[in-house]
Short mmCIF file of C-alpha atoms in Angstrom, two decimals:
data_model
loop_
_atom_site.label_atom_id
_atom_site.label_comp_id
_atom_site.label_asym_id
_atom_site.label_seq_id
_atom_site.Cartn_x
_atom_site.Cartn_y
_atom_site.Cartn_z
CA MET A 1 8.37 18.62 12.88
CA SER A 2 5.44 18.91 15.28
CA ASP A 3 3.10 19.96 12.46
CA VAL A 4 3.46 16.66 10.60
CA THR A 5 0.08 15.00 10.19
CA PRO A 6 -0.45 11.23 10.71
CA THR A 7 -1.21 10.86 7.00
CA GLU A 8 2.02 12.61 6.06
CA MET A 9 3.95 10.39 8.46
CA MET A 10 2.35 7.31 6.91
CA THR A 11 3.13 8.41 3.35
CA VAL A 12 6.75 9.26 4.05
CA ALA A 13 7.32 6.05 6.02
CA ALA A 14 5.84 4.06 3.14
CA SER A 15 7.99 5.84 0.57
CA ARG A 16 11.17 4.83 2.41
CA ALA A 17 10.49 1.14 1.76
CA LEU A 18 11.15 1.62 -1.97
CA THR A 19 14.47 1.76 -3.81
CA SER A 20 15.72 2.78 -7.23
CA LYS A 21 16.05 -0.91 -8.14
CA ASP A 22 12.34 -1.60 -7.65
CA VAL A 23 9.81 -2.18 -10.38
CA CYS A 24 6.63 -1.23 -8.56
CA PHE A 25 2.98 -1.85 -9.47
CA VAL A 26 1.26 1.20 -8.00
CA GLY A 27 -2.21 1.46 -6.53
CA ILE A 28 -4.17 4.72 -6.74
CA GLY A 29 -4.45 6.94 -3.66
CA ALA A 30 -2.07 6.59 -0.73
CA PRO A 31 0.20 4.05 -2.48
CA SER A 32 0.61 6.40 -5.44
CA ALA A 33 1.59 9.29 -3.17
CA ALA A 34 4.18 7.17 -1.37
CA CYS A 35 5.67 5.81 -4.60
CA ASN A 36 6.03 9.24 -6.16
CA VAL A 37 7.59 10.75 -3.05
CA ALA A 38 10.16 7.94 -3.23
CA ARG A 39 10.78 8.72 -6.92
CA LEU A 40 11.23 12.42 -6.19
CA THR A 41 13.61 11.88 -3.27
CA HIS A 42 15.79 8.84 -2.63
CA ALA A 43 14.70 6.50 -5.45
CA PRO A 44 14.90 8.48 -8.72
CA ASP A 45 15.40 5.38 -10.87
CA ILE A 46 12.42 3.41 -9.59
CA THR A 47 10.15 2.07 -12.35
CA LEU A 48 6.52 2.87 -11.58
CA ILE A 49 3.86 0.84 -13.37
CA TYR A 50 0.13 1.52 -13.28
CA GLU A 51 -2.64 -0.91 -14.16
CA SER A 52 -3.62 0.90 -17.34
CA GLY A 53 -0.36 -0.20 -18.97
CA THR A 54 1.91 2.78 -18.31
CA ILE A 55 5.53 1.79 -17.64
CA GLY A 56 8.16 4.08 -16.15
CA THR A 57 5.66 6.82 -15.52
CA ALA A 58 6.77 10.01 -13.75
CA PRO A 59 3.64 12.07 -13.06
CA ASP A 60 4.01 15.70 -12.05
CA VAL A 61 0.71 15.42 -10.16
CA LEU A 62 -0.99 12.44 -8.54
CA PRO A 63 -3.43 10.67 -10.86
CA LEU A 64 -7.15 10.60 -10.15
CA SER A 65 -7.40 7.08 -11.54
CA ILE A 66 -5.44 4.59 -13.61
CA GLY A 67 -6.98 6.23 -16.68
CA ASP A 68 -5.57 9.67 -15.87
CA GLY A 69 -3.82 11.12 -18.93
CA GLU A 70 -0.96 12.29 -16.73
CA LEU A 71 0.26 8.71 -16.49
CA CYS A 72 0.43 8.03 -20.21
CA GLU A 73 1.90 11.45 -21.00
CA THR A 74 4.83 10.95 -18.61
CA ALA A 75 5.45 7.21 -19.17
CA VAL A 76 8.42 5.72 -20.99
CA THR A 77 5.93 3.54 -22.84
CA THR A 78 2.35 2.32 -22.62
CA VAL A 79 1.39 -1.27 -23.36
CA ALA A 80 -1.94 -3.06 -23.73
CA VAL A 81 -3.54 -4.23 -20.51
CA PRO A 82 -3.29 -7.94 -21.48
CA GLU A 83 0.46 -7.49 -22.03
CA MET A 84 0.74 -5.66 -18.71
CA PHE A 85 -0.79 -8.53 -16.79
CA ARG A 86 0.46 -11.52 -18.76
CA TYR A 87 4.01 -10.46 -19.63
CA TRP A 88 4.93 -8.01 -16.88
CA LEU A 89 2.92 -9.07 -13.85
CA GLN A 90 2.39 -12.81 -14.29
CA GLY A 91 5.82 -13.04 -15.91
CA GLY A 92 7.44 -12.19 -12.58
CA ARG A 93 8.96 -8.89 -13.72
CA ILE A 94 7.53 -6.71 -10.92
CA THR A 95 9.30 -6.66 -7.57
CA VAL A 96 6.76 -4.79 -5.44
CA GLY A 97 3.00 -4.31 -5.52
CA PHE A 98 1.82 -1.34 -3.44
CA LEU A 99 -1.84 -1.61 -2.42
CA GLY A 100 -4.43 0.12 -0.28
CA ALA A 101 -7.34 -1.55 1.51
CA ALA A 102 -10.84 -0.87 2.80
CA GLN A 103 -10.56 -3.85 5.17
CA ILE A 104 -7.57 -5.91 6.18
CA ASP A 105 -7.07 -8.77 8.64
CA LYS A 106 -4.01 -9.72 10.68
CA PHE A 107 -2.70 -11.96 7.90
CA GLY A 108 -2.78 -9.23 5.25
CA ASN A 109 -5.86 -10.44 3.39
CA ILE A 110 -7.59 -7.48 1.73
CA ASN A 111 -11.22 -6.58 1.06
CA THR A 112 -12.02 -3.85 -1.45
CA THR A 113 -15.32 -5.33 -2.68
CA VAL A 114 -18.14 -4.95 -0.13
CA ILE A 115 -18.78 -4.14 3.51
CA GLY A 116 -21.36 -6.54 4.91
CA ASP A 117 -23.09 -9.37 3.10
CA TYR A 118 -22.14 -9.58 -0.59
CA HIS A 119 -25.75 -9.77 -1.78
CA GLN A 120 -27.04 -7.06 0.58
CA PRO A 121 -23.98 -4.99 1.42
CA LYS A 122 -23.88 -1.98 3.68
CA VAL A 123 -21.37 -0.45 1.26
CA ARG A 124 -20.40 -1.62 -2.20
CA LEU A 125 -16.77 -0.71 -2.84
CA PRO A 126 -14.96 -0.15 -6.17
CA GLY A 127 -13.83 -3.77 -6.32
CA GLY A 128 -10.54 -5.55 -6.84
CA GLY A 129 -9.51 -4.35 -10.27
CA GLY A 130 -6.08 -5.84 -10.79
CA ALA A 131 -5.32 -6.17 -7.06
CA PRO A 132 -5.99 -9.94 -6.79
CA GLU A 133 -3.42 -10.62 -9.51
CA ILE A 134 -1.01 -8.08 -8.06
CA ALA A 135 -1.27 -9.71 -4.62
CA SER A 136 -0.33 -13.13 -5.99
CA SER A 137 2.14 -12.28 -8.75
CA CYS A 138 4.34 -9.41 -7.51
CA GLY A 139 7.52 -10.38 -5.69
CA GLU A 140 6.16 -8.89 -2.46
CA ILE A 141 3.33 -6.64 -1.34
CA TYR A 142 3.35 -3.42 0.65
CA ILE A 143 0.04 -2.18 2.07
CA THR A 144 -0.87 1.22 3.42
CA LEU A 145 -4.04 2.41 5.18
CA LYS A 146 -5.28 4.59 8.02
CA GLN A 147 -5.95 2.68 11.20
CA ALA A 148 -9.54 2.20 12.38
CA LYS A 149 -11.39 -0.73 13.90
CA ARG A 150 -13.73 -0.86 10.92
CA ALA A 151 -10.72 -1.17 8.58
CA MET A 152 -8.53 -3.52 10.61
CA VAL A 153 -10.82 -6.42 11.41
CA GLU A 154 -10.57 -9.96 12.78
CA LYS A 155 -12.34 -11.29 9.69
CA ILE A 156 -12.79 -9.45 6.41
CA ASP A 157 -16.26 -9.40 4.84
CA PHE A 158 -14.98 -10.48 1.42
CA PHE A 159 -11.72 -11.98 0.14
CA THR A 160 -10.62 -9.65 -2.67
CA SER A 161 -6.84 -10.01 -2.54
CA PHE A 162 -5.08 -12.97 -0.93
CA GLY A 163 -2.48 -12.15 1.68
CA HIS A 164 -1.28 -14.96 3.92
CA GLY A 165 -4.70 -16.61 4.07
CA GLU A 166 -5.02 -18.47 7.35
CA GLY A 167 -1.38 -17.76 8.18
CA GLY A 168 1.71 -19.94 8.25
CA ASP A 169 2.45 -21.61 4.92
CA HIS A 170 -1.03 -21.15 3.46
CA ARG A 171 0.31 -19.35 0.36
CA GLN A 172 2.78 -22.14 -0.35
CA ARG A 173 0.14 -24.82 0.12
CA LEU A 174 -1.91 -23.12 -2.58
CA GLY A 175 1.04 -23.03 -4.94
CA ILE A 176 1.65 -19.28 -4.68
CA THR A 177 5.40 -18.80 -4.83
CA THR A 178 5.67 -15.04 -4.16
CA LYS A 179 6.26 -13.58 -0.69
CA GLY A 180 2.87 -11.89 -0.25
CA PRO A 181 2.46 -8.98 2.19
CA THR A 182 5.78 -8.13 3.80
CA LEU A 183 5.02 -4.63 5.05
CA LEU A 184 2.02 -2.73 6.40
CA ILE A 185 2.35 1.00 6.95
CA THR A 186 -0.43 2.81 8.79
CA ASP A 187 -0.77 6.33 10.11
CA LEU A 188 0.34 5.05 13.53
CA ALA A 189 2.91 2.32 12.99
CA ILE A 190 4.92 0.01 10.76
CA TRP A 191 4.00 -3.68 10.81
CA LYS A 192 5.76 -6.78 9.48
CA PRO A 193 4.53 -10.39 9.38
CA ASP A 194 5.84 -12.86 11.93
CA PRO A 195 8.27 -15.21 10.14
CA GLU A 196 6.34 -18.30 11.24
CA THR A 197 2.69 -17.37 11.80
CA LYS A 198 2.62 -14.52 9.21
CA GLU A 199 0.49 -12.44 11.60
CA PHE A 200 1.29 -8.74 11.28
CA THR A 201 3.36 -7.48 14.23
CA VAL A 202 4.12 -3.86 15.08
CA VAL A 203 7.86 -3.24 14.67
CA SER A 204 7.91 0.56 14.84
CA LEU A 205 5.66 3.25 16.32
CA HIS A 206 5.49 6.64 14.66
CA PRO A 207 6.62 9.61 16.80
CA GLY A 208 4.17 10.36 19.62
CA VAL A 209 2.17 7.16 19.13
CA THR A 210 1.61 4.75 22.03
CA ARG A 211 0.82 1.05 22.11
CA ASP A 212 -2.64 1.87 23.44
CA MET A 213 -3.35 4.13 20.46
CA VAL A 214 -2.51 1.30 18.09
CA GLN A 215 -4.65 -1.23 19.96
CA GLU A 216 -7.62 1.14 20.25
CA THR A 217 -7.79 1.46 16.46
CA CYS A 218 -7.32 -2.20 15.60
CA GLY A 219 -9.94 -4.96 15.59
CA TRP A 220 -7.63 -7.78 16.69
CA GLU A 221 -5.25 -8.22 19.61
CA VAL A 222 -2.08 -6.47 18.50
CA LYS A 223 1.33 -8.06 18.91
CA PHE A 224 4.38 -5.85 19.33
CA ALA A 225 7.98 -6.71 18.51
CA ASP A 226 10.34 -7.26 21.44
CA ASN A 227 12.66 -4.58 20.07
CA LEU A 228 10.03 -1.97 19.26
CA GLU A 229 11.47 1.00 17.39
CA THR A 230 10.39 4.58 16.76
CA THR A 231 9.90 5.60 13.14
CA PRO A 232 12.21 8.48 12.19
CA ALA A 233 10.26 11.69 11.63
CA PRO A 234 10.08 13.01 8.05
CA SER A 235 13.05 15.07 6.95
CA THR A 236 12.51 18.57 5.64
CA THR A 237 13.14 17.29 2.10
CA GLU A 238 10.66 14.42 2.43
CA LEU A 239 7.95 16.61 3.90
CA MET A 240 8.34 19.46 1.43
CA THR A 241 8.42 17.04 -1.50
CA LEU A 242 5.14 15.49 -0.37
CA ARG A 243 3.46 18.82 0.31
CA ASP A 244 4.59 20.32 -2.99
CA LEU A 245 3.29 17.24 -4.83
CA GLN A 246 -0.07 17.49 -3.09
CA GLU A 247 -0.31 21.23 -3.75
CA ARG A 248 0.43 20.75 -7.47
CA THR A 249 -2.14 17.98 -7.57
CA LYS A 250 -4.77 20.14 -5.89
CA ARG A 251 -4.22 23.01 -8.32
CA ALA A 252 -4.31 20.71 -11.33
CA HIS A 253 -7.51 19.00 -10.28
CA GLU A 254 -9.16 22.31 -9.54
CA GLY A 255 -8.44 23.41 -13.07
CA GLY A 256 -5.31 25.44 -12.45
CA LYS A 257 -1.78 24.88 -13.65
CA ALA A 258 0.42 22.39 -11.84
CA ALA A 259 3.61 24.41 -12.31
#
């Protein structure tokens, strides 16, 4: 499996966190790839929900956006956005929210709004969309992103989606009853929050990755679990499922058939 890329390792590792019992609110991009690999391999009965109101969607190719027709065409049903948020999300019917991030801090707080000062930003990002509500209303949150010091920072430039705030019991003190971020999967490692402080701690390194590699691409001082594990490499089935999905997606988006 020496030809596995870091992004492929990240996607497969993220997909393994999901089960057939999950009702998952899916973010576009890396989260969508992970969720659909799970659906196509070990979690065929997972219910995937996208922000546009599609429930039980089973796309043959990865969507370009939440408005991609592929989602509605393959969904069990499509509901109005207000119903999606009020009844499904805020009603506590979604077990997992799977999000990406432009910036994240050690407590799982996410910025997808701006880089730099809000009024004079270096980069203006797409924004939160439904992510702030997802972060507070889903049973728990999984996050995936590629490691880089500019992405994993000591202090995010803008609070888009609330993670564990200042750490500890900050969520509970604000009256948020859901678990918040419970898993961070990067292209180098798997992280979980400390039970007390809620600071993300590395619990597993992907094959070939060292502690130094993780620290060199992170903007805060990384903590490692005492019993640090090695992430199992992708199986042939996992890897081929992901690559076939990406190849179909590429052909479809280039104007060819996704067969």
